[in-house]
PDB file of C-alpha atoms in Angstrom:
ATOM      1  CA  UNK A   1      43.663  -2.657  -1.641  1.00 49.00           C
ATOM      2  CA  UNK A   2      40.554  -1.914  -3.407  1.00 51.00           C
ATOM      3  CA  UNK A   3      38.172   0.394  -1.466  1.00 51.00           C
ATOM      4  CA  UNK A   4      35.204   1.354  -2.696  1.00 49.00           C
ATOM      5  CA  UNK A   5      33.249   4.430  -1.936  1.00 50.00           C
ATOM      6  CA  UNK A   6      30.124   4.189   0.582  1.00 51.00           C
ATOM      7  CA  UNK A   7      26.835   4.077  -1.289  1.00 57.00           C
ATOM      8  CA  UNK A   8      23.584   5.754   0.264  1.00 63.00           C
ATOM      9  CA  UNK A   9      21.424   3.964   2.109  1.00 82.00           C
ATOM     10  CA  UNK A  10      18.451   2.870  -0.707  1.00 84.00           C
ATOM     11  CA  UNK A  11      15.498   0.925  -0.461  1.00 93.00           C
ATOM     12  CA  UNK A  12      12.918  -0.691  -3.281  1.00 96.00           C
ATOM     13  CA  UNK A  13       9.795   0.623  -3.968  1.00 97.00           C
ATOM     14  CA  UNK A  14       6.714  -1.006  -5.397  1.00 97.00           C
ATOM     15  CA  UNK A  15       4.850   1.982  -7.115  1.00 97.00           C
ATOM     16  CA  UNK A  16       1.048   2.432  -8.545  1.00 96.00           C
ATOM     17  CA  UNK A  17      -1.491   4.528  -9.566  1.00 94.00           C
ATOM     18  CA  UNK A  18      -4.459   5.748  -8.000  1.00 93.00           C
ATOM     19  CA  UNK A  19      -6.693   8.201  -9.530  1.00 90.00           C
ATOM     20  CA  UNK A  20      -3.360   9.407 -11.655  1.00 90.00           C
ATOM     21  CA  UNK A  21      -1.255  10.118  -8.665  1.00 93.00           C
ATOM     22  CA  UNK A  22       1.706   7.699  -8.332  1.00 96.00           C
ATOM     23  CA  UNK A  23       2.362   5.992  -4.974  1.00 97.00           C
ATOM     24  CA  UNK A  24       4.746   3.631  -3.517  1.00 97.00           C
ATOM     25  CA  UNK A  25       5.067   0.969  -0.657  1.00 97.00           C
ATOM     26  CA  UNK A  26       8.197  -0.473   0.488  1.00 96.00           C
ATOM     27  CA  UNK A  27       8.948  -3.428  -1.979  1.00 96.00           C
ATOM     28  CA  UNK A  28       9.722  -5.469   1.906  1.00 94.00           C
ATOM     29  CA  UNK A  29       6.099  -5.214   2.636  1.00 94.00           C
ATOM     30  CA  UNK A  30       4.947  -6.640  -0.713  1.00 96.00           C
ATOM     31  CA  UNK A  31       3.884 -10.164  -0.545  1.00 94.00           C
ATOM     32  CA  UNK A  32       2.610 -10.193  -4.525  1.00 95.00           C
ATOM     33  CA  UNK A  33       0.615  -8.122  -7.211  1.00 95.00           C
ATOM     34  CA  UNK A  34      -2.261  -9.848  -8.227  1.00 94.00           C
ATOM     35  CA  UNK A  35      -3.959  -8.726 -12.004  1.00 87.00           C
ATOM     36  CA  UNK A  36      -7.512  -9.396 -11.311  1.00 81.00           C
ATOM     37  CA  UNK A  37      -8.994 -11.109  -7.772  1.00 82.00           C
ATOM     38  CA  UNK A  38     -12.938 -12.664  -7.367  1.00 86.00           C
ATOM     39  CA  UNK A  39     -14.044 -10.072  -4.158  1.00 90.00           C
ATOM     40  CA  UNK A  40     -16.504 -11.664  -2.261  1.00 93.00           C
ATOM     41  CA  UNK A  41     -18.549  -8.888  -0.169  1.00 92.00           C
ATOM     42  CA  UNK A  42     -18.674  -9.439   3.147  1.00 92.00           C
ATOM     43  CA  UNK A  43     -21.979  -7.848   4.891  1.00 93.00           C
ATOM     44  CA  UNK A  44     -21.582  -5.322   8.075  1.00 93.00           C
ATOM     45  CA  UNK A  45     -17.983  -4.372   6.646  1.00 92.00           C
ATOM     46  CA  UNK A  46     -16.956  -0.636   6.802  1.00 91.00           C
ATOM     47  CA  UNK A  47     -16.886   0.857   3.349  1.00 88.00           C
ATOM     48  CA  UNK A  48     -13.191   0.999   2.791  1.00 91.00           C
ATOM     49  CA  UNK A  49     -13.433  -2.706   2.645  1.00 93.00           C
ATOM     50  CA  UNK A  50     -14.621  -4.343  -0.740  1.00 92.00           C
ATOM     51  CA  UNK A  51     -14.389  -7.504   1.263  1.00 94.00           C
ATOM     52  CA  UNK A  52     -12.267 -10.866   0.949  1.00 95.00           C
ATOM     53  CA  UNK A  53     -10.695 -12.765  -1.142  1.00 94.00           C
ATOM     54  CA  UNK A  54      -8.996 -16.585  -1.220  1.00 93.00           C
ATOM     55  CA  UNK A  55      -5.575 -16.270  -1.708  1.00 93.00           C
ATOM     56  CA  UNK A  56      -4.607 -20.005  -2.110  1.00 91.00           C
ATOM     57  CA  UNK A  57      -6.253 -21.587   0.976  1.00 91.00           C
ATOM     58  CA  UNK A  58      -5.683 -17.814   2.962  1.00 91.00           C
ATOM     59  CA  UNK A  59      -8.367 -15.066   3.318  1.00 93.00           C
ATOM     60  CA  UNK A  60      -7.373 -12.421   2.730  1.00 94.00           C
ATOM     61  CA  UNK A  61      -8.956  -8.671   3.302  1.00 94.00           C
ATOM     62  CA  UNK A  62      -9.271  -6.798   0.288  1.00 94.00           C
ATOM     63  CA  UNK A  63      -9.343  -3.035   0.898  1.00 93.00           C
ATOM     64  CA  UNK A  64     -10.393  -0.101  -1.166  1.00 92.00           C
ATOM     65  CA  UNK A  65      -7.036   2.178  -1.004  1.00 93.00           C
ATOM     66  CA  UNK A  66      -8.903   5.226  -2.836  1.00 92.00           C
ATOM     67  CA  UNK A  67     -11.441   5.191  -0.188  1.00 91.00           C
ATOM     68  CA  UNK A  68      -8.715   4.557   2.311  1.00 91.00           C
ATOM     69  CA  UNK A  69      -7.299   7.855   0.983  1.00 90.00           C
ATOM     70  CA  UNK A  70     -10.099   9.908   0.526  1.00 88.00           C
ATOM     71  CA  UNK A  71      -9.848   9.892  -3.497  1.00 89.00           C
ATOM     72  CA  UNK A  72     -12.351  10.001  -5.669  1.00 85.00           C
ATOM     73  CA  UNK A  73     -14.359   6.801  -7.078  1.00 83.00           C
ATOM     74  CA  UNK A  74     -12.890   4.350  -9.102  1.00 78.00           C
ATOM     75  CA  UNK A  75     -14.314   3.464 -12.680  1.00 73.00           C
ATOM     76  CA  UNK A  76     -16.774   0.724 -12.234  1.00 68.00           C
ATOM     77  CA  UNK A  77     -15.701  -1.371 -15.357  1.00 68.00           C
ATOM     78  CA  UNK A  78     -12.038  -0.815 -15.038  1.00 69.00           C
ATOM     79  CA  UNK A  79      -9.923  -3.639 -14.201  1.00 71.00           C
ATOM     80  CA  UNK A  80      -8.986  -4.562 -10.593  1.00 72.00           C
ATOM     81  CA  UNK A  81      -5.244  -4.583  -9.839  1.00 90.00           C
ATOM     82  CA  UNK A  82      -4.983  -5.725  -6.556  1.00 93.00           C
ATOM     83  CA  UNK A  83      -1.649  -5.263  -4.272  1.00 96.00           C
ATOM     84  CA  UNK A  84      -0.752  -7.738  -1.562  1.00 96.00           C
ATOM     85  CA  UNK A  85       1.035  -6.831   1.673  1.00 95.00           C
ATOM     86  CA  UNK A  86       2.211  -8.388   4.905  1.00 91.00           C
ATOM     87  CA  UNK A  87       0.708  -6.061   7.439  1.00 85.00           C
ATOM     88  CA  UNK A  88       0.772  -5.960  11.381  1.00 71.00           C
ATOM     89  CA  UNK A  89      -2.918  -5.010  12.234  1.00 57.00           C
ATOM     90  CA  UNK A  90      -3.744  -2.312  14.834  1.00 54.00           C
ATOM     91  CA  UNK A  91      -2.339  -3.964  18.822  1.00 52.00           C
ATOM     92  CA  UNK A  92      -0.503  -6.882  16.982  1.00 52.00           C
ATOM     93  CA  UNK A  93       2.904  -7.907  17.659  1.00 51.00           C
ATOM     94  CA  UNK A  94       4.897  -7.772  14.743  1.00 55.00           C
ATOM     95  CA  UNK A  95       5.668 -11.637  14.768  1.00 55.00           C
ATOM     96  CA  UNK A  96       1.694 -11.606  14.228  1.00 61.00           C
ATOM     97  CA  UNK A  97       1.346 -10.356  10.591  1.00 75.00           C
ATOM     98  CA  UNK A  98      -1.129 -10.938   8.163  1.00 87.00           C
ATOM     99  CA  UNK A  99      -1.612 -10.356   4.266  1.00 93.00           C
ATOM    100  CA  UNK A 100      -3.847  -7.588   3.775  1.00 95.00           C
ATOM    101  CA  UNK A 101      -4.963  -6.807  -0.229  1.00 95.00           C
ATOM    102  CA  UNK A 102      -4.880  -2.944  -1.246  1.00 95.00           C
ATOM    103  CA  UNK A 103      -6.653  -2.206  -4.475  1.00 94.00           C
ATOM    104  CA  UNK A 104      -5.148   0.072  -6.840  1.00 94.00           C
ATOM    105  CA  UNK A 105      -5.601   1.455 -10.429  1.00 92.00           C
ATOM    106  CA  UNK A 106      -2.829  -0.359 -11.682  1.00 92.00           C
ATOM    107  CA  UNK A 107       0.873  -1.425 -10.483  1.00 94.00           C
ATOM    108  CA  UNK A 108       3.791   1.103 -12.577  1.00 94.00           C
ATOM    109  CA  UNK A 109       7.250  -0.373 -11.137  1.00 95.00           C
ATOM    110  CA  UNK A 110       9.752  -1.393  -9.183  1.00 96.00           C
ATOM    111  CA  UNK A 111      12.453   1.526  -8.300  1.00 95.00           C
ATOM    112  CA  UNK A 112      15.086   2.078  -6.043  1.00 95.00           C
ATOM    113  CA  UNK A 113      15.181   5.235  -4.009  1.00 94.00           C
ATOM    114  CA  UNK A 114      17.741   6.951  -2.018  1.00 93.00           C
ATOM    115  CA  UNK A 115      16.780   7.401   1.745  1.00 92.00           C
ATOM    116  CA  UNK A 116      18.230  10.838   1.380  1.00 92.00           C
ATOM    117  CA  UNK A 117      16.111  11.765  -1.646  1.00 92.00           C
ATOM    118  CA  UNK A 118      12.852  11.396   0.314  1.00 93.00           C
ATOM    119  CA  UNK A 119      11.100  14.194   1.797  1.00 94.00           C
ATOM    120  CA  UNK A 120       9.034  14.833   4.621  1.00 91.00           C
ATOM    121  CA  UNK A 121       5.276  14.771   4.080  1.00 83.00           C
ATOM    122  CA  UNK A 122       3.864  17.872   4.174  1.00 77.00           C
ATOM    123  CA  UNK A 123       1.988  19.298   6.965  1.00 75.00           C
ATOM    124  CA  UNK A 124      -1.372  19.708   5.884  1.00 67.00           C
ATOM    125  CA  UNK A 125      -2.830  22.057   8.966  1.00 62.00           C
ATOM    126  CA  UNK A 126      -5.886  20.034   9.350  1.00 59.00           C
ATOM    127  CA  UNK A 127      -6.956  16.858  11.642  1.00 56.00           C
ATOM    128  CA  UNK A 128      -3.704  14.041  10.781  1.00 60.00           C
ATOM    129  CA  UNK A 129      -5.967  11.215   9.927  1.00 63.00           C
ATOM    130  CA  UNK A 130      -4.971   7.814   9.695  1.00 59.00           C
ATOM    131  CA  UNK A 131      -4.621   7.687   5.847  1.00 66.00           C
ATOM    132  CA  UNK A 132      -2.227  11.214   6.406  1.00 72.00           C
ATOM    133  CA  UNK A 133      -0.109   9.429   9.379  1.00 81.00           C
ATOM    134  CA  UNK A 134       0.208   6.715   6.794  1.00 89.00           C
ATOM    135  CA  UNK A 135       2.536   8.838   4.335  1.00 91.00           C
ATOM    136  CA  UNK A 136       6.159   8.573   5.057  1.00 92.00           C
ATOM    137  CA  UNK A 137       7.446  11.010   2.674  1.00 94.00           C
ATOM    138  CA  UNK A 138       7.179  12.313  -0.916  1.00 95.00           C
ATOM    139  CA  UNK A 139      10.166  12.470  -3.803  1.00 94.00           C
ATOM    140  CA  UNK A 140      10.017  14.702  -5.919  1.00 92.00           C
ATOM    141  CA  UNK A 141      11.647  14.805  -9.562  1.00 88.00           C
ATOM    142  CA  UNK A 142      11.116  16.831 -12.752  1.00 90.00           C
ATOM    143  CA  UNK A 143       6.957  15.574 -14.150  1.00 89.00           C
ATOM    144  CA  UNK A 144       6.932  13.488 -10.993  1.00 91.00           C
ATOM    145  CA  UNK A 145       5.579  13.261  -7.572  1.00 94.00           C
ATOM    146  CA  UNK A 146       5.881   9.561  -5.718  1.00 96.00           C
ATOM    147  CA  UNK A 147       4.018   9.630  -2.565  1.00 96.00           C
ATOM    148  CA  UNK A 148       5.672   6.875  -0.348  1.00 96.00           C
ATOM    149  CA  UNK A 149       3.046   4.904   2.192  1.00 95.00           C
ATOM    150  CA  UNK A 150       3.472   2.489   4.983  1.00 93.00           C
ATOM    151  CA  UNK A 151       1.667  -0.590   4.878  1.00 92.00           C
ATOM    152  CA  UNK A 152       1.193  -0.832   8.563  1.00 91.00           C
ATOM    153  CA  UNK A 153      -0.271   2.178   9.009  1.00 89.00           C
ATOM    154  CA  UNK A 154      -2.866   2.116   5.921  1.00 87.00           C
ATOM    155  CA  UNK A 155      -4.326  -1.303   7.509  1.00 86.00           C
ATOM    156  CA  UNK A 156      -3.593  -0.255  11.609  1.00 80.00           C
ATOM    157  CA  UNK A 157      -6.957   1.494  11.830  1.00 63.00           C
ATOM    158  CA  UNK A 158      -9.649  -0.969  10.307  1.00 65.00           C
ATOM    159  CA  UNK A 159     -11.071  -3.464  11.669  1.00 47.00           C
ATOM    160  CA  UNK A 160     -11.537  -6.375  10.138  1.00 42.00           C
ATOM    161  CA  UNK A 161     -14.413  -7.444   8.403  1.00 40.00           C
ATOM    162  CA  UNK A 162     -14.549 -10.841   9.004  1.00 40.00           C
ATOM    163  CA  UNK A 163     -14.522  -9.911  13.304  1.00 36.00           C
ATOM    164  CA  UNK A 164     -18.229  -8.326  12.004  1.00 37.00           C
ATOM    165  CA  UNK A 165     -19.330 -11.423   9.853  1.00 38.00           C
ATOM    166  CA  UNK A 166     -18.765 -14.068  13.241  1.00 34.00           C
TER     167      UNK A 166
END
């Protein structure tokens, strides 16, 4: 009889940059990465949205996730790297999910990560915000700090741009 030992539970993370801090979203919640994306503005829209794009026939929000975060500005002329995930906005069922695009500074990797290696996010003492409730946890390793995110709770909050536009 062969028995092999029990491995830890592990999940894939998509990981990027923004404003050189690395981040990651659960690899489950990532529809595609896109290397550049026309944005087309959309007027009335909060300022965390850049607006919408066409995503094959789909539109498709397009969301600033610096802003979203409270980081500083992005680089005007740098390139857009655009992140595409299948969200459940805020009162939706989760049979009712939509793509939902999350601009970042650019896309790193794909890595696996041990359930048990992820910490709690830190308390921070102040208000939780939405872009704070949105951190699951944080890994740490030696030169290296991976801030994990959920999807669902970056988007829950907004409302949607094109609800202003009809």
């Amino acid at each position: 009889m062969n028995i092999r030992p029990a491995q830890d539970a592990s999940n894939r993370w998509v990981t990027f940059e923004l404003a050189g801090q690395l981040y990651g979203l659960e690899i489950l919640k990532v529809q595609e990465v896109l290397a550049d994306a026309e944005i087309e503005s959309v007027p009335g829209a909060p300022s965390v949205i850049l607006g919408v794009i066409n995503l094959r026939g789909s539109i498709v929000t397009m969301i600033d996730l610096r802003r979203r975060l409270g980081l500083a500005p992005r680089v005007l002329d740098a390139p857009v790297c655009c992140v595409i995930v299948d969200c459940k906005g805020e009162g939706q069922s989760e049979s009712r999910r939509e793509p939902v695009g999350l601009r970042v500074d650019r896309v790193v990797d794909v890595r696996r990560i041990a359930d048990a290696a992820i910490k709690p996010a830190p308390v921070t003492g102040g208000p939780k915000t939405a872009a704070a409730s949105a951190v699951l946890g944080v890994l740490s390793r030696p030169g290296e700090m991976l801030t994990l995110l959920d999807a669902d709770r970056l988007v829950a909050a907004l409302e949607s741009p094109l609800a202003h536009a009809a």
